[in-house]
């Protein structure tokens, strides 16, 4: 499924392929971070417990698979729940 992703360095939107949708459950953080109960598109699963997610900013950022939270530790974070898995990759990373 194609989604539009904001690219701040170019100040434009680019179409990218979403491999699935996940819901964030946990403490909301940041104006442009993650919001409790909101569903997000996933663009990529990376090594080292990371996934590339289009967050509230509309841009794609890396978040932990096991405990998505801000790097500065200002929130205890939360967890992900799979909503849709278009590629079959999300079911292989331990997200329920």
Short mmCIF file of C-alpha atoms in Angstrom, two decimals:
data_model
loop_
_atom_site.label_atom_id
_atom_site.label_comp_id
_atom_site.label_asym_id
_atom_site.label_seq_id
_atom_site.Cartn_x
_atom_site.Cartn_y
_atom_site.Cartn_z
CA UNK A 1 0.00 0.00 0.00
CA UNK A 2 1.40 3.41 -0.98
CA UNK A 3 1.45 6.26 1.58
CA UNK A 4 2.67 9.85 1.41
CA UNK A 5 5.58 10.64 3.72
CA UNK A 6 6.77 14.17 4.46
CA UNK A 7 10.46 14.82 3.79
CA UNK A 8 11.52 17.93 5.72
CA UNK A 9 14.88 18.23 3.99
CA UNK A 10 13.07 18.76 0.66
CA UNK A 11 9.85 20.22 2.13
CA UNK A 12 7.77 17.82 0.04
CA UNK A 13 5.83 14.57 0.23
CA UNK A 14 7.15 11.35 -1.28
CA UNK A 15 5.16 8.19 -1.97
CA UNK A 16 6.51 5.15 -0.14
CA UNK A 17 5.37 1.58 0.38
CA UNK A 18 3.75 0.71 3.73
CA UNK A 19 4.35 -2.89 4.86
CA UNK A 20 1.62 -2.69 7.50
CA UNK A 21 -0.15 -0.75 10.23
CA UNK A 22 0.52 -0.87 13.96
CA UNK A 23 -1.18 0.73 16.94
CA UNK A 24 0.82 2.42 19.67
CA UNK A 25 -0.39 1.69 23.20
CA UNK A 26 1.33 3.64 25.95
CA UNK A 27 2.16 7.11 27.21
CA UNK A 28 1.82 9.73 24.45
CA UNK A 29 4.93 11.83 23.94
CA UNK A 30 6.03 14.85 21.95
CA UNK A 31 3.97 17.06 19.69
CA UNK A 32 5.18 15.04 16.71
CA UNK A 33 5.96 11.72 18.44
CA UNK A 34 3.49 8.93 19.18
CA UNK A 35 -0.05 9.15 20.54
CA UNK A 36 -1.68 6.47 22.69
CA UNK A 37 -4.21 4.46 20.70
CA UNK A 38 -3.22 5.89 17.29
CA UNK A 39 -2.46 3.68 14.28
CA UNK A 40 0.72 4.23 12.26
CA UNK A 41 2.12 3.01 8.94
CA UNK A 42 5.32 0.94 9.02
CA UNK A 43 7.78 1.36 6.16
CA UNK A 44 10.55 -1.02 7.14
CA UNK A 45 11.73 -3.56 9.70
CA UNK A 46 15.40 -3.14 10.56
CA UNK A 47 17.89 -5.13 12.60
CA UNK A 48 18.63 -4.24 16.21
CA UNK A 49 15.00 -3.98 17.41
CA UNK A 50 14.05 -1.08 15.11
CA UNK A 51 11.19 -0.28 12.75
CA UNK A 52 10.66 2.75 10.51
CA UNK A 53 7.30 4.35 11.34
CA UNK A 54 5.48 7.41 10.02
CA UNK A 55 4.79 9.18 13.32
CA UNK A 56 2.64 12.21 14.21
CA UNK A 57 5.06 14.51 12.36
CA UNK A 58 4.16 12.83 9.06
CA UNK A 59 7.84 11.91 8.63
CA UNK A 60 9.41 8.48 8.99
CA UNK A 61 11.47 7.81 12.12
CA UNK A 62 13.03 4.80 13.78
CA UNK A 63 11.37 3.40 16.89
CA UNK A 64 12.13 0.39 19.06
CA UNK A 65 10.03 -2.68 18.36
CA UNK A 66 10.03 -3.80 21.99
CA UNK A 67 9.59 -0.42 23.73
CA UNK A 68 8.86 2.60 21.52
CA UNK A 69 9.81 5.77 23.43
CA UNK A 70 11.72 9.02 22.97
CA UNK A 71 15.51 8.84 23.02
CA UNK A 72 15.75 11.42 25.81
CA UNK A 73 13.85 9.15 28.23
CA UNK A 74 11.12 11.73 28.86
CA UNK A 75 8.45 9.01 28.55
CA UNK A 76 8.37 5.39 29.69
CA UNK A 77 7.08 4.46 26.22
CA UNK A 78 4.71 1.67 25.37
CA UNK A 79 4.18 -1.22 22.96
CA UNK A 80 2.91 -1.94 19.46
CA UNK A 81 -0.10 -4.00 18.36
CA UNK A 82 -0.42 -5.21 14.77
CA UNK A 83 -3.48 -3.84 12.96
CA UNK A 84 -2.62 -4.98 9.39
CA UNK A 85 0.37 -6.85 8.03
CA UNK A 86 0.48 -6.43 4.24
CA UNK A 87 3.88 -8.08 3.82
CA UNK A 88 3.97 -10.75 6.55
CA UNK A 89 7.08 -9.08 8.04
CA UNK A 90 5.41 -7.66 11.16
CA UNK A 91 4.31 -11.09 12.37
CA UNK A 92 7.96 -12.19 12.42
CA UNK A 93 9.23 -9.47 14.80
CA UNK A 94 7.32 -10.33 17.96
CA UNK A 95 4.66 -7.61 17.77
CA UNK A 96 1.21 -8.97 18.63
#
